[in-house]
């Protein structure tokens, strides 16, 4: 029967995704671990001249940080897979405050990359998880900086718009002046571990989980994320989320 076949196909697909994910995570962990254990072994065996020790220690430190970031991202994603929306810790979150905080956290990386960071923020409330919402914006702005050109620009906007169906929608828009994303890759960039640049280069250092987290965080909050891009002009990511209803208080609502 077709319903049960569809169900079986769904289960098989979920199982394959889980296996791929585990394989990818293990692979991504192995690289930094090899570097860490390799350098540590050299140092333990006294094979590193004293003047090189700080440099080796720094490499070990950087790789540990990369591993920690990877583990954090994997934990966030698996939590998003498991926890039902509207669970425990929902609060009214002002996206403009979250975006402001992100801009402060990323001011130095932007300066270092020679990218200007501009904010155009209107207060707008969303019901949800503050940490996750901030991470969603952080991942988008970090990409805008990382995949930009020298002397480029990143604009972070928050606002409230009325959708076609008259519902109020909270908007986060992050646009950049980078190289853009080719049309056939625009869906793929939201997949776990997908990167346009095949190997994880020292320079950019990502693992390809950032946009997967953005997508799942948007879905978790009842919204979505879309991307528009023009090659050599730049890319614009738009997250749309339901606005926290002003009647949501201790009094409840009848509708
Ligand atoms: N603003 C952008 N402009 C151009 N390409 C982008 C942009 N954002 C993402 N990409 C491409 O999409 C890929 C996936 O992005 P994603 O944020 O998921 O992973 P990442 O940045 O590689 O690693 P991380 O897990 O640290 O975020 C990137 O590797 C990059 O190739
Ligand atoms: Mg990223």
Coordinates of C-alpha atoms and ligand atoms in Angstrom, one line a residue:
X1 CA 0.0 0.0 0.0
X2 CA 1.3 3.4 -0.9
X3 CA 1.0 5.1 2.5
X4 CA 3.2 2.4 4.1
X5 CA 5.6 2.4 1.2
X6 CA 6.0 6.2 1.6
X7 CA 6.5 5.7 5.3
X8 CA 9.2 3.0 4.7
X9 CA 10.9 5.3 2.2
X10 CA 10.9 8.1 4.7
X11 CA 12.4 5.8 7.4
X12 CA 15.1 4.6 5.0
X13 CA 15.9 8.1 4.0
X14 CA 16.1 9.3 7.7
X15 CA 18.3 6.3 8.4
X16 CA 20.6 7.1 5.6
X17 CA 20.8 10.7 6.6
X18 CA 21.7 9.6 10.1
X19 CA 24.5 7.4 8.9
X20 CA 25.9 10.0 6.6
X21 CA 25.8 12.5 9.4
X22 CA 27.7 10.2 11.8
X23 CA 30.3 9.5 9.1
X24 CA 30.7 13.2 8.4
X25 CA 31.0 14.1 12.0
X26 CA 33.7 11.4 12.6
X27 CA 35.6 12.5 9.5
X28 CA 35.5 16.1 10.6
X29 CA 36.7 15.2 14.0
X30 CA 39.6 13.1 12.8
X31 CA 41.4 15.9 11.0
X32 CA 41.9 18.1 14.0
X33 CA 42.6 15.1 16.2
X34 CA 45.4 14.0 13.9
X35 CA 47.0 17.4 14.0
X36 CA 46.6 17.6 17.8
X37 CA 48.0 14.1 18.6
X38 CA 50.8 14.5 15.9
X39 CA 52.1 17.8 17.3
X40 CA 51.7 16.7 20.9
X41 CA 53.6 13.5 20.2
X42 CA 56.5 15.5 18.7
X43 CA 56.6 17.8 21.7
X44 CA 56.4 14.9 24.1
X45 CA 59.4 13.2 22.4
X46 CA 61.4 16.4 22.6
X47 CA 61.5 16.7 18.9
X48 CA 60.4 20.3 18.8
X49 CA 63.1 23.0 19.3
X50 CA 62.2 25.3 22.3
X51 CA 61.7 28.3 20.0
X52 CA 59.0 26.4 18.0
X53 CA 57.0 25.3 21.0
X54 CA 54.7 28.3 21.1
X55 CA 53.9 27.9 17.4
X56 CA 53.1 24.2 17.9
X57 CA 51.1 24.9 21.0
X58 CA 49.1 27.5 19.0
X59 CA 48.3 25.0 16.3
X60 CA 47.1 22.5 18.9
X61 CA 45.0 25.2 20.5
X62 CA 43.5 26.3 17.2
X63 CA 42.6 22.7 16.2
X64 CA 41.0 22.1 19.7
X65 CA 38.9 25.2 19.2
X66 CA 37.8 24.0 15.8
X67 CA 36.8 20.7 17.3
X68 CA 34.9 22.4 20.1
X69 CA 33.0 24.5 17.6
X70 CA 32.1 21.4 15.6
X71 CA 30.9 19.5 18.7
X72 CA 28.8 22.6 19.8
X73 CA 27.2 22.7 16.3
X74 CA 26.5 19.0 16.3
X75 CA 24.8 19.2 19.7
X76 CA 22.7 22.1 18.6
X77 CA 21.5 20.3 15.5
X78 CA 20.7 17.0 17.3
X79 CA 18.8 19.0 19.9
X80 CA 16.8 20.7 17.1
X81 CA 16.0 17.3 15.7
X82 CA 14.7 16.0 19.0
X83 CA 13.0 18.8 20.9
X84 CA 9.5 19.7 19.9
X85 CA 8.8 23.4 19.2
X86 CA 7.4 25.5 21.9
X87 CA 9.1 23.4 24.6
X88 CA 10.4 24.6 27.9
X89 CA 12.4 27.8 27.6
X90 CA 10.4 30.0 25.2
X91 CA 10.6 33.7 25.8
X92 CA 9.7 36.9 23.9
X93 CA 13.0 37.8 22.1
X94 CA 13.6 41.1 20.4
X95 CA 15.5 40.2 17.2
X96 CA 17.0 43.7 16.9
X97 CA 18.7 43.3 20.3
X98 CA 19.9 39.8 19.3
X99 CA 21.3 41.3 16.0
X100 CA 22.9 44.2 17.8
X101 CA 24.6 41.7 20.1
X102 CA 25.8 39.7 17.1
X103 CA 27.2 42.8 15.4
X104 CA 29.2 43.6 18.6
X105 CA 30.5 40.1 18.8
X106 CA 31.6 40.1 15.1
X107 CA 32.9 43.7 14.9
X108 CA 36.5 42.6 15.3
X109 CA 36.4 39.6 12.9
X110 CA 34.8 42.1 10.4
X111 CA 37.5 44.6 10.9
X112 CA 40.2 41.9 10.6
X113 CA 38.6 40.8 7.3
X114 CA 38.4 44.4 6.0
X115 CA 34.6 44.2 5.8
X116 CA 32.2 46.9 7.0
X117 CA 29.3 45.8 9.1
X118 CA 26.2 48.0 9.1
X119 CA 23.0 47.4 11.1
X120 CA 19.5 48.7 10.3
X121 CA 17.5 47.4 13.2
X122 CA 13.8 47.8 14.1
X123 CA 12.6 46.1 17.2
X124 CA 10.5 43.0 16.5
X125 CA 9.4 40.3 19.0
X126 CA 9.5 36.6 18.3
X127 CA 8.5 33.9 20.7
X128 CA 11.3 31.3 21.1
X129 CA 14.7 30.4 22.2
X130 CA 17.0 33.4 22.6
X131 CA 20.3 31.6 22.3
X132 CA 19.2 29.8 19.2
X133 CA 17.8 32.9 17.5
X134 CA 21.0 34.8 18.2
X135 CA 23.1 31.9 16.9
X136 CA 21.0 31.9 13.7
X137 CA 21.8 35.5 13.1
X138 CA 25.4 35.0 14.1
X139 CA 25.9 32.2 11.5
X140 CA 24.4 34.4 8.7
X141 CA 26.5 37.4 9.6
X142 CA 29.7 35.3 10.1
X143 CA 29.1 33.9 6.6
X144 CA 28.5 37.4 5.2
X145 CA 31.9 38.4 6.6
X146 CA 33.8 35.2 5.7
X147 CA 32.6 34.9 2.1
X148 CA 32.9 38.6 1.3
X149 CA 35.5 40.5 -0.6
X150 CA 38.1 42.8 0.8
X151 CA 36.5 46.2 1.5
X152 CA 33.1 44.5 1.2
X153 CA 29.9 45.3 3.2
X154 CA 27.5 43.3 5.3
X155 CA 24.1 44.7 6.2
X156 CA 22.0 43.2 9.0
X157 CA 18.4 44.3 9.1
X158 CA 15.5 43.4 11.4
X159 CA 12.0 44.6 10.7
X160 CA 8.3 43.6 10.8
X161 CA 6.4 43.2 7.6
X162 CA 2.8 42.3 6.7
X163 CA 2.7 39.1 4.6
X164 CA 0.3 38.4 1.7
X165 CA -2.1 36.6 4.1
X166 CA -2.1 39.7 6.4
X167 CA -0.1 38.0 9.1
X168 CA 2.7 40.0 10.7
X169 CA 6.1 38.6 10.0
X170 CA 9.4 39.2 11.7
X171 CA 12.2 39.6 9.2
X172 CA 16.0 39.2 9.6
X173 CA 17.9 40.0 6.5
X174 CA 21.6 39.6 6.0
X175 CA 23.1 40.8 2.8
X176 CA 26.7 40.8 1.6
X177 CA 28.9 41.9 -1.3
X178 CA 30.7 38.6 -1.8
X179 CA 31.1 36.3 -4.7
X180 CA 27.5 35.0 -4.6
X181 CA 26.2 31.4 -4.7
X182 CA 25.6 29.7 -8.1
X183 CA 21.8 29.0 -8.7
X184 CA 22.2 25.2 -8.6
X185 CA 23.9 25.4 -5.2
X186 CA 21.4 27.7 -3.4
X187 CA 19.5 24.8 -1.9
X188 CA 22.5 22.7 -1.2
X189 CA 24.2 25.3 1.1
X190 CA 21.6 24.5 3.8
X191 CA 22.6 20.8 3.8
X192 CA 24.8 19.6 6.7
X193 CA 28.5 19.7 5.9
X194 CA 27.9 21.1 2.4
X195 CA 30.6 23.6 1.4
X196 CA 31.2 25.3 -2.0
X197 CA 35.0 25.1 -1.3
X198 CA 35.5 21.4 -1.0
X199 CA 38.2 21.2 1.6
X200 CA 38.1 22.9 5.0
X201 CA 40.8 25.5 4.3
X202 CA 42.8 27.0 7.2
X203 CA 41.7 30.4 6.0
X204 CA 38.0 30.1 6.2
X205 CA 37.8 27.2 8.6
X206 CA 34.1 26.3 8.4
X207 CA 32.6 22.8 8.6
X208 CA 29.4 23.4 6.7
X209 CA 27.0 23.3 9.6
X210 CA 26.2 27.0 10.0
X211 CA 23.4 27.2 7.5
X212 CA 21.9 23.9 8.5
X213 CA 21.5 25.4 11.9
X214 CA 20.0 28.5 10.5
X215 CA 17.4 26.5 8.5
X216 CA 16.5 24.3 11.4
X217 CA 16.3 27.2 13.8
X218 CA 14.0 29.0 11.5
X219 CA 11.8 25.9 11.1
X220 CA 11.8 25.3 14.9
X221 CA 10.4 28.8 15.3
X222 CA 7.7 28.2 12.7
X223 CA 9.4 30.2 10.0
X224 CA 11.7 29.7 7.1
X225 CA 14.9 31.0 5.4
X226 CA 15.4 31.9 1.8
X227 CA 18.4 33.0 -0.3
X228 CA 18.8 35.3 -3.2
X229 CA 22.2 35.7 -4.8
X230 CA 23.8 37.3 -7.8
X231 CA 27.2 36.0 -8.8
X232 CA 30.0 38.5 -8.2
X233 CA 27.4 40.9 -6.7
X234 CA 26.5 39.3 -3.4
X235 CA 24.0 37.2 -1.4
X236 CA 21.0 38.0 0.7
X237 CA 19.5 35.6 3.3
X238 CA 16.1 36.3 4.6
X239 CA 14.6 34.7 7.7
X240 CA 10.9 35.0 8.2
X241 CA 9.3 34.2 11.6
X242 CA 5.9 34.6 13.1
X243 CA 5.8 37.7 15.3
X244 CA 5.1 37.0 19.0
X245 CA 1.4 37.8 19.5
X246 CA 1.0 40.8 21.7
X247 CA -1.9 39.0 23.5
X248 CA 0.4 36.3 24.6
X249 CA 0.5 36.9 28.3
X250 CA -0.7 35.3 31.5
X251 CA -4.3 36.1 30.4
X252 CA -4.3 33.6 27.5
X253 CA -6.3 34.1 24.3
X254 CA -9.6 32.9 22.9
X255 CA -8.4 32.6 19.3
Ligands
LIG1 N1 27.1 34.7 2.2 C1 27.6 33.7 1.5 N2 28.2 34.0 0.3 C2 28.7 33.0 -0.5 N3 28.8 31.7 -0.1 C3 28.2 31.4 1.0 C4 27.6 32.4 1.9 N4 27.2 31.7 3.0 C5 27.5 30.4 2.8 N5 28.1 30.2 1.7 C6 28.6 28.9 1.1 O1 27.8 27.9 1.7 C7 28.6 26.9 2.5 C8 27.9 26.5 3.7 O2 27.8 27.5 4.6 P1 27.7 27.1 6.2 O3 27.6 28.4 7.0 O4 26.7 26.1 6.4 O5 29.1 26.4 6.5 P2 30.6 27.0 6.6 O6 30.5 28.5 6.7 O7 31.4 26.4 5.6 O8 31.0 26.4 8.0 P3 30.4 26.8 9.5 O9 29.9 25.5 10.0 O10 31.6 27.3 10.3 O11 29.4 27.8 9.3 C9 29.9 27.7 2.7 O12 31.0 26.8 2.9 C10 30.0 28.6 1.5 O13 30.6 27.9 0.5
LIG2 MG1 29.1 29.4 8.1

